[in-house]
């Protein structure tokens, strides 16, 4: 198990303004806003490399003795492969500030929330490149509950949390409904895959500011593309 107590992230006003949904903020004093947020952000991560020791349909068996149930992991991972399980967070400071601000200014609170999204994105990008270096290749990101939740269910958070125990190392806990607290946290599996996987490709949601790839229809397991056409 590895813990990064202070994930090194750079927060840049110009880059933030390129972030989905915030272009309308051009002209506001973003540098000052980011400087204030910086003091409230505590980016931390915990991760563990595990080996896939068996794949039975949508059930992926790990060398820790745990099983992850997911159609997409079952279809894209390979027997014997090393993958990283992770949880990353920016802590609860900014979230608390944003909810206090909401009483006086919804816009101000929304801006703080967006800086939080940007900081979390930067922290997960750092972790992703760290893992890519260790696994010697580009990785796909699989997050429980992402998209429609049908390919990797939100309930699988429980397995990740059993293995990583992030409440102890980085202060992230799970509600009975499998939501993470602090809310500005991400979890999942990072794995080198033959085909790049982005959950947005299989998510029909309209008007999502965070979409990374256009919707391409239902997900079909590797080798089934002919049937999909
Ligand atoms: S389109 Fe939006 S909701 Fe759907 S997976 Fe992508 S980021 Fe998530």
PDB file of C-alpha atoms and ligand atoms in Angstrom:
ATOM      1  CA  UNK A   1       0.000   0.000   0.000  1.00  0.00           C
ATOM      2  CA  UNK A   2       1.386   3.421  -0.880  1.00  0.00           C
ATOM      3  CA  UNK A   3       0.193   6.759   0.469  1.00  0.00           C
ATOM      4  CA  UNK A   4       0.965  10.165  -1.049  1.00  0.00           C
ATOM      5  CA  UNK A   5       0.381  12.637   1.751  1.00  0.00           C
ATOM      6  CA  UNK A   6       0.718  15.729  -0.373  1.00  0.00           C
ATOM      7  CA  UNK A   7       0.033  15.108  -4.050  1.00  0.00           C
ATOM      8  CA  UNK A   8       2.073  17.799  -5.844  1.00  0.00           C
ATOM      9  CA  UNK A   9      -0.365  19.753  -8.016  1.00  0.00           C
ATOM     10  CA  UNK A  10      -0.021  23.078  -9.789  1.00  0.00           C
ATOM     11  CA  UNK A  11      -3.134  25.235  -9.969  1.00  0.00           C
ATOM     12  CA  UNK A  12      -2.988  27.752 -12.764  1.00  0.00           C
ATOM     13  CA  UNK A  13      -5.613  30.432 -13.497  1.00  0.00           C
ATOM     14  CA  UNK A  14      -5.192  30.178 -17.291  1.00  0.00           C
ATOM     15  CA  UNK A  15      -5.513  26.408 -17.238  1.00  0.00           C
ATOM     16  CA  UNK A  16      -8.523  26.591 -14.908  1.00  0.00           C
ATOM     17  CA  UNK A  17     -10.318  28.807 -17.427  1.00  0.00           C
ATOM     18  CA  UNK A  18      -9.976  26.013 -20.002  1.00  0.00           C
ATOM     19  CA  UNK A  19     -11.696  23.613 -17.586  1.00  0.00           C
ATOM     20  CA  UNK A  20     -15.162  22.432 -18.733  1.00  0.00           C
ATOM     21  CA  UNK A  21     -17.973  24.801 -17.772  1.00  0.00           C
ATOM     22  CA  UNK A  22     -15.873  27.704 -16.446  1.00  0.00           C
ATOM     23  CA  UNK A  23     -15.071  29.679 -19.604  1.00  0.00           C
ATOM     24  CA  UNK A  24     -17.860  32.084 -18.622  1.00  0.00           C
ATOM     25  CA  UNK A  25     -15.718  33.215 -15.666  1.00  0.00           C
ATOM     26  CA  UNK A  26     -13.240  35.081 -17.897  1.00  0.00           C
ATOM     27  CA  UNK A  27     -12.750  38.577 -16.495  1.00  0.00           C
ATOM     28  CA  UNK A  28     -13.195  37.524 -12.826  1.00  0.00           C
ATOM     29  CA  UNK A  29     -10.181  37.641 -10.510  1.00  0.00           C
ATOM     30  CA  UNK A  30      -9.361  33.960 -10.876  1.00  0.00           C
ATOM     31  CA  UNK A  31      -5.756  34.180  -9.610  1.00  0.00           C
ATOM     32  CA  UNK A  32      -6.939  35.487  -6.251  1.00  0.00           C
ATOM     33  CA  UNK A  33      -9.659  32.855  -6.067  1.00  0.00           C
ATOM     34  CA  UNK A  34      -7.178  30.064  -6.775  1.00  0.00           C
ATOM     35  CA  UNK A  35      -4.738  31.426  -4.214  1.00  0.00           C
ATOM     36  CA  UNK A  36      -7.459  31.289  -1.527  1.00  0.00           C
ATOM     37  CA  UNK A  37      -8.493  27.779  -2.553  1.00  0.00           C
ATOM     38  CA  UNK A  38      -4.912  26.531  -2.479  1.00  0.00           C
ATOM     39  CA  UNK A  39      -4.885  26.972   1.301  1.00  0.00           C
ATOM     40  CA  UNK A  40      -8.024  24.830   1.648  1.00  0.00           C
ATOM     41  CA  UNK A  41      -6.938  21.951  -0.564  1.00  0.00           C
ATOM     42  CA  UNK A  42      -5.148  18.904   0.836  1.00  0.00           C
ATOM     43  CA  UNK A  43      -4.553  16.521  -2.068  1.00  0.00           C
ATOM     44  CA  UNK A  44      -3.808  12.992  -0.843  1.00  0.00           C
ATOM     45  CA  UNK A  45      -3.857   9.557  -2.440  1.00  0.00           C
ATOM     46  CA  UNK A  46      -3.638   5.925  -1.420  1.00  0.00           C
ATOM     47  CA  UNK A  47      -3.048   3.138  -3.922  1.00  0.00           C
ATOM     48  CA  UNK A  48      -2.027  -0.472  -4.125  1.00  0.00           C
ATOM     49  CA  UNK A  49      -0.738  -2.653  -6.940  1.00  0.00           C
ATOM     50  CA  UNK A  50      -2.573  -5.969  -7.104  1.00  0.00           C
ATOM     51  CA  UNK A  51      -2.499  -8.893  -9.517  1.00  0.00           C
ATOM     52  CA  UNK A  52      -5.452 -10.353 -11.411  1.00  0.00           C
ATOM     53  CA  UNK A  53      -5.439 -14.077 -10.617  1.00  0.00           C
ATOM     54  CA  UNK A  54      -8.656 -15.110 -12.354  1.00  0.00           C
ATOM     55  CA  UNK A  55     -11.445 -13.751 -14.570  1.00  0.00           C
ATOM     56  CA  UNK A  56     -14.808 -15.522 -14.635  1.00  0.00           C
ATOM     57  CA  UNK A  57     -17.269 -13.520 -16.723  1.00  0.00           C
ATOM     58  CA  UNK A  58     -17.805 -10.261 -14.869  1.00  0.00           C
ATOM     59  CA  UNK A  59     -15.923 -11.456 -11.772  1.00  0.00           C
ATOM     60  CA  UNK A  60     -12.275 -10.439 -11.431  1.00  0.00           C
ATOM     61  CA  UNK A  61     -10.315 -12.265  -8.731  1.00  0.00           C
ATOM     62  CA  UNK A  62      -7.387 -10.448  -7.153  1.00  0.00           C
ATOM     63  CA  UNK A  63      -4.325 -11.788  -5.357  1.00  0.00           C
ATOM     64  CA  UNK A  64      -5.588 -10.087  -2.181  1.00  0.00           C
ATOM     65  CA  UNK A  65      -8.401 -12.704  -2.092  1.00  0.00           C
ATOM     66  CA  UNK A  66     -11.013 -10.076  -3.074  1.00  0.00           C
ATOM     67  CA  UNK A  67     -13.325 -10.161  -6.098  1.00  0.00           C
ATOM     68  CA  UNK A  68     -14.381  -7.159  -8.173  1.00  0.00           C
ATOM     69  CA  UNK A  69     -17.595  -7.561 -10.131  1.00  0.00           C
ATOM     70  CA  UNK A  70     -17.709  -5.540 -13.347  1.00  0.00           C
ATOM     71  CA  UNK A  71     -18.628  -6.322 -16.961  1.00  0.00           C
ATOM     72  CA  UNK A  72     -16.051  -3.905 -18.282  1.00  0.00           C
ATOM     73  CA  UNK A  73     -13.195  -5.053 -16.020  1.00  0.00           C
ATOM     74  CA  UNK A  74     -14.034  -8.686 -16.813  1.00  0.00           C
ATOM     75  CA  UNK A  75     -13.875  -7.877 -20.534  1.00  0.00           C
ATOM     76  CA  UNK A  76     -10.765  -5.693 -20.573  1.00  0.00           C
ATOM     77  CA  UNK A  77      -8.381  -7.010 -17.917  1.00  0.00           C
ATOM     78  CA  UNK A  78      -6.169 -10.025 -18.463  1.00  0.00           C
ATOM     79  CA  UNK A  79      -5.155 -12.918 -16.280  1.00  0.00           C
ATOM     80  CA  UNK A  80      -1.850 -12.271 -14.476  1.00  0.00           C
ATOM     81  CA  UNK A  81      -1.997  -8.518 -15.082  1.00  0.00           C
ATOM     82  CA  UNK A  82      -0.864  -6.023 -12.449  1.00  0.00           C
ATOM     83  CA  UNK A  83      -3.314  -3.145 -11.843  1.00  0.00           C
ATOM     84  CA  UNK A  84      -3.522  -0.273  -9.339  1.00  0.00           C
ATOM     85  CA  UNK A  85      -6.497   0.296  -7.016  1.00  0.00           C
ATOM     86  CA  UNK A  86      -6.723   3.859  -5.763  1.00  0.00           C
ATOM     87  CA  UNK A  87      -8.535   6.588  -3.873  1.00  0.00           C
ATOM     88  CA  UNK A  88      -7.556  10.240  -4.317  1.00  0.00           C
ATOM     89  CA  UNK A  89      -9.029  13.283  -2.564  1.00  0.00           C
ATOM     90  CA  UNK A  90      -8.547  17.010  -2.045  1.00  0.00           C
ATOM     91  CA  UNK A  91      -9.951  16.843   1.481  1.00  0.00           C
ATOM     92  CA  UNK A  92     -12.993  18.581   2.920  1.00  0.00           C
ATOM     93  CA  UNK A  93     -11.727  22.177   3.520  1.00  0.00           C
ATOM     94  CA  UNK A  94     -12.803  23.632   0.184  1.00  0.00           C
ATOM     95  CA  UNK A  95     -16.123  21.801   0.283  1.00  0.00           C
ATOM     96  CA  UNK A  96     -16.942  23.278   3.708  1.00  0.00           C
ATOM     97  CA  UNK A  97     -16.005  26.778   2.511  1.00  0.00           C
ATOM     98  CA  UNK A  98     -18.172  26.392  -0.618  1.00  0.00           C
ATOM     99  CA  UNK A  99     -21.214  25.398   1.409  1.00  0.00           C
ATOM    100  CA  UNK A 100     -20.718  28.350   3.793  1.00  0.00           C
ATOM    101  CA  UNK A 101     -20.379  30.749   0.818  1.00  0.00           C
ATOM    102  CA  UNK A 102     -23.633  29.404  -0.639  1.00  0.00           C
ATOM    103  CA  UNK A 103     -25.547  31.349   2.035  1.00  0.00           C
ATOM    104  CA  UNK A 104     -24.214  34.673   0.642  1.00  0.00           C
ATOM    105  CA  UNK A 105     -23.406  33.990  -2.997  1.00  0.00           C
ATOM    106  CA  UNK A 106     -24.375  31.009  -5.104  1.00  0.00           C
ATOM    107  CA  UNK A 107     -21.946  32.124  -7.827  1.00  0.00           C
ATOM    108  CA  UNK A 108     -19.046  32.329  -5.389  1.00  0.00           C
ATOM    109  CA  UNK A 109     -19.901  28.910  -3.996  1.00  0.00           C
ATOM    110  CA  UNK A 110     -20.122  27.459  -7.520  1.00  0.00           C
ATOM    111  CA  UNK A 111     -16.704  28.941  -8.395  1.00  0.00           C
ATOM    112  CA  UNK A 112     -15.136  27.311  -5.326  1.00  0.00           C
ATOM    113  CA  UNK A 113     -16.753  24.020  -6.287  1.00  0.00           C
ATOM    114  CA  UNK A 114     -15.311  24.272  -9.798  1.00  0.00           C
ATOM    115  CA  UNK A 115     -11.804  24.978  -8.455  1.00  0.00           C
ATOM    116  CA  UNK A 116     -12.292  21.830  -6.358  1.00  0.00           C
ATOM    117  CA  UNK A 117     -13.135  19.810  -9.480  1.00  0.00           C
ATOM    118  CA  UNK A 118     -10.067  21.216 -11.215  1.00  0.00           C
ATOM    119  CA  UNK A 119      -7.775  20.429  -8.254  1.00  0.00           C
ATOM    120  CA  UNK A 120      -9.163  16.882  -8.005  1.00  0.00           C
ATOM    121  CA  UNK A 121      -8.614  16.420 -11.728  1.00  0.00           C
ATOM    122  CA  UNK A 122      -4.997  17.551 -11.341  1.00  0.00           C
ATOM    123  CA  UNK A 123      -4.411  15.237  -8.362  1.00  0.00           C
ATOM    124  CA  UNK A 124      -5.804  12.234 -10.239  1.00  0.00           C
ATOM    125  CA  UNK A 125      -3.760  13.126 -13.334  1.00  0.00           C
ATOM    126  CA  UNK A 126      -0.625  13.089 -11.166  1.00  0.00           C
ATOM    127  CA  UNK A 127      -1.526   9.680  -9.740  1.00  0.00           C
ATOM    128  CA  UNK A 128      -2.338   8.346 -13.206  1.00  0.00           C
ATOM    129  CA  UNK A 129       1.063   9.316 -14.610  1.00  0.00           C
ATOM    130  CA  UNK A 130       2.802   7.919 -11.502  1.00  0.00           C
ATOM    131  CA  UNK A 131       1.060   4.560 -12.069  1.00  0.00           C
ATOM    132  CA  UNK A 132       1.713   4.671 -15.829  1.00  0.00           C
ATOM    133  CA  UNK A 133       5.407   4.993 -15.144  1.00  0.00           C
ATOM    134  CA  UNK A 134       5.303   2.062 -12.711  1.00  0.00           C
ATOM    135  CA  UNK A 135       3.266  -0.126 -15.107  1.00  0.00           C
ATOM    136  CA  UNK A 136       5.258   1.046 -18.119  1.00  0.00           C
ATOM    137  CA  UNK A 137       2.285   2.022 -20.296  1.00  0.00           C
ATOM    138  CA  UNK A 138      -0.764   4.255 -20.680  1.00  0.00           C
ATOM    139  CA  UNK A 139      -3.629   3.228 -18.416  1.00  0.00           C
ATOM    140  CA  UNK A 140      -7.404   3.268 -18.675  1.00  0.00           C
ATOM    141  CA  UNK A 141      -9.387   4.513 -15.670  1.00  0.00           C
ATOM    142  CA  UNK A 142     -12.283   2.427 -14.309  1.00  0.00           C
ATOM    143  CA  UNK A 143     -14.387   4.068 -11.604  1.00  0.00           C
ATOM    144  CA  UNK A 144     -17.269   2.379  -9.758  1.00  0.00           C
ATOM    145  CA  UNK A 145     -20.581   4.048 -10.575  1.00  0.00           C
ATOM    146  CA  UNK A 146     -19.273   6.085 -13.516  1.00  0.00           C
ATOM    147  CA  UNK A 147     -21.551   6.615 -16.496  1.00  0.00           C
ATOM    148  CA  UNK A 148     -24.758   4.623 -16.138  1.00  0.00           C
ATOM    149  CA  UNK A 149     -23.137   2.481 -13.418  1.00  0.00           C
ATOM    150  CA  UNK A 150     -24.051  -0.661 -15.362  1.00  0.00           C
ATOM    151  CA  UNK A 151     -20.483  -1.507 -16.413  1.00  0.00           C
ATOM    152  CA  UNK A 152     -18.877  -1.109 -12.970  1.00  0.00           C
ATOM    153  CA  UNK A 153     -21.434  -0.735 -10.192  1.00  0.00           C
ATOM    154  CA  UNK A 154     -21.159   1.806  -7.382  1.00  0.00           C
ATOM    155  CA  UNK A 155     -21.497  -1.055  -4.847  1.00  0.00           C
ATOM    156  CA  UNK A 156     -17.975  -2.194  -5.840  1.00  0.00           C
ATOM    157  CA  UNK A 157     -16.668   0.776  -3.858  1.00  0.00           C
ATOM    158  CA  UNK A 158     -17.016  -1.516  -0.842  1.00  0.00           C
ATOM    159  CA  UNK A 159     -14.402  -3.898  -2.237  1.00  0.00           C
ATOM    160  CA  UNK A 160     -11.964  -1.086  -3.013  1.00  0.00           C
ATOM    161  CA  UNK A 161     -12.469   0.384   0.459  1.00  0.00           C
ATOM    162  CA  UNK A 162     -11.952  -3.020   2.132  1.00  0.00           C
ATOM    163  CA  UNK A 163      -8.600  -3.357   0.380  1.00  0.00           C
ATOM    164  CA  UNK A 164      -7.353   0.235   0.671  1.00  0.00           C
ATOM    165  CA  UNK A 165      -8.931   1.342   3.949  1.00  0.00           C
ATOM    166  CA  UNK A 166      -8.611   5.010   2.908  1.00  0.00           C
ATOM    167  CA  UNK A 167     -10.389   6.372   5.975  1.00  0.00           C
ATOM    168  CA  UNK A 168      -7.304   5.515   7.983  1.00  0.00           C
ATOM    169  CA  UNK A 169      -4.633   6.785   5.584  1.00  0.00           C
ATOM    170  CA  UNK A 170      -6.206   9.774   3.792  1.00  0.00           C
ATOM    171  CA  UNK A 171      -9.497  10.420   5.628  1.00  0.00           C
ATOM    172  CA  UNK A 172     -11.944   9.225   2.950  1.00  0.00           C
ATOM    173  CA  UNK A 173     -14.928   7.181   4.109  1.00  0.00           C
ATOM    174  CA  UNK A 174     -17.927   5.589   2.448  1.00  0.00           C
ATOM    175  CA  UNK A 175     -21.598   6.257   3.179  1.00  0.00           C
ATOM    176  CA  UNK A 176     -24.060   3.312   3.254  1.00  0.00           C
ATOM    177  CA  UNK A 177     -25.034   4.364  -0.295  1.00  0.00           C
ATOM    178  CA  UNK A 178     -21.356   4.052  -1.382  1.00  0.00           C
ATOM    179  CA  UNK A 179     -20.759   7.775  -1.834  1.00  0.00           C
ATOM    180  CA  UNK A 180     -17.365   9.049  -0.759  1.00  0.00           C
ATOM    181  CA  UNK A 181     -16.852  11.617   1.990  1.00  0.00           C
ATOM    182  CA  UNK A 182     -15.250  14.116   1.329  1.00  0.00           C
ATOM    183  CA  UNK A 183     -17.256  14.412  -1.855  1.00  0.00           C
ATOM    184  CA  UNK A 184     -14.239  15.686  -3.810  1.00  0.00           C
ATOM    185  CA  UNK A 185     -12.684  12.227  -3.981  1.00  0.00           C
ATOM    186  CA  UNK A 186     -12.245   9.674  -6.754  1.00  0.00           C
ATOM    187  CA  UNK A 187     -11.648   5.961  -6.625  1.00  0.00           C
ATOM    188  CA  UNK A 188     -11.104   3.136  -9.054  1.00  0.00           C
ATOM    189  CA  UNK A 189      -8.800   0.836 -10.942  1.00  0.00           C
ATOM    190  CA  UNK A 190      -5.948   1.937 -13.227  1.00  0.00           C
ATOM    191  CA  UNK A 191      -4.913  -0.669 -15.759  1.00  0.00           C
ATOM    192  CA  UNK A 192      -2.988  -0.960 -19.009  1.00  0.00           C
ATOM    193  CA  UNK A 193      -5.560  -2.179 -21.549  1.00  0.00           C
ATOM    194  CA  UNK A 194      -5.375  -3.240 -25.194  1.00  0.00           C
ATOM    195  CA  UNK A 195      -8.143  -0.780 -26.036  1.00  0.00           C
ATOM    196  CA  UNK A 196      -8.473   2.614 -24.366  1.00  0.00           C
ATOM    197  CA  UNK A 197     -11.532   2.762 -22.076  1.00  0.00           C
ATOM    198  CA  UNK A 198     -13.317   6.033 -21.269  1.00  0.00           C
ATOM    199  CA  UNK A 199     -16.633   5.666 -19.428  1.00  0.00           C
ATOM    200  CA  UNK A 200     -18.141   8.670 -21.304  1.00  0.00           C
ATOM    201  CA  UNK A 201     -18.125   6.645 -24.541  1.00  0.00           C
ATOM    202  CA  UNK A 202     -20.807   4.395 -23.075  1.00  0.00           C
ATOM    203  CA  UNK A 203     -22.739   7.053 -21.153  1.00  0.00           C
ATOM    204  CA  UNK A 204     -25.781   8.513 -22.952  1.00  0.00           C
ATOM    205  CA  UNK A 205     -26.150  11.454 -20.547  1.00  0.00           C
ATOM    206  CA  UNK A 206     -26.862  14.688 -22.367  1.00  0.00           C
ATOM    207  CA  UNK A 207     -25.481  18.115 -21.409  1.00  0.00           C
ATOM    208  CA  UNK A 208     -22.607  16.887 -19.225  1.00  0.00           C
ATOM    209  CA  UNK A 209     -19.880  19.532 -18.806  1.00  0.00           C
ATOM    210  CA  UNK A 210     -17.320  16.855 -17.992  1.00  0.00           C
ATOM    211  CA  UNK A 211     -17.806  14.609 -21.025  1.00  0.00           C
ATOM    212  CA  UNK A 212     -14.406  13.458 -22.336  1.00  0.00           C
ATOM    213  CA  UNK A 213     -15.509  11.436 -25.358  1.00  0.00           C
ATOM    214  CA  UNK A 214     -18.660  11.387 -27.505  1.00  0.00           C
ATOM    215  CA  UNK A 215     -21.262   8.704 -26.788  1.00  0.00           C
ATOM    216  CA  UNK A 216     -20.606   5.712 -29.030  1.00  0.00           C
ATOM    217  CA  UNK A 217     -23.430   3.391 -27.985  1.00  0.00           C
ATOM    218  CA  UNK A 218     -23.547   0.261 -25.841  1.00  0.00           C
ATOM    219  CA  UNK A 219     -20.357  -1.334 -24.550  1.00  0.00           C
ATOM    220  CA  UNK A 220     -19.443  -4.664 -26.129  1.00  0.00           C
ATOM    221  CA  UNK A 221     -16.709  -6.907 -24.728  1.00  0.00           C
ATOM    222  CA  UNK A 222     -13.450  -7.205 -26.697  1.00  0.00           C
ATOM    223  CA  UNK A 223     -13.879  -9.503 -29.689  1.00  0.00           C
ATOM    224  CA  UNK A 224     -17.602  -8.684 -30.058  1.00  0.00           C
ATOM    225  CA  UNK A 225     -17.194  -5.589 -32.264  1.00  0.00           C
ATOM    226  CA  UNK A 226     -18.521  -7.493 -35.295  1.00  0.00           C
ATOM    227  CA  UNK A 227     -21.827  -8.209 -33.504  1.00  0.00           C
ATOM    228  CA  UNK A 228     -21.965  -4.583 -32.366  1.00  0.00           C
ATOM    229  CA  UNK A 229     -21.891  -3.248 -35.952  1.00  0.00           C
TER     230      UNK A 229
HETATM  231  S1  LIG B   1     -20.586  11.845 -19.861  1.00  0.00           S
HETATM  232 FE1  LIG B   1     -20.519  12.862 -17.862  1.00  0.00          FE
HETATM  233  S2  LIG B   1     -21.777  11.577 -16.516  1.00  0.00           S
HETATM  234 FE2  LIG B   1     -21.283  10.353 -18.321  1.00  0.00          FE
HETATM  235  S3  LIG B   1     -19.423   9.244 -17.745  1.00  0.00           S
HETATM  236 FE3  LIG B   1     -18.762  11.099 -18.798  1.00  0.00          FE
HETATM  237  S4  LIG B   1     -18.404  12.579 -17.140  1.00  0.00           S
HETATM  238 FE4  LIG B   1     -19.642  10.900 -16.275  1.00  0.00          FE
END
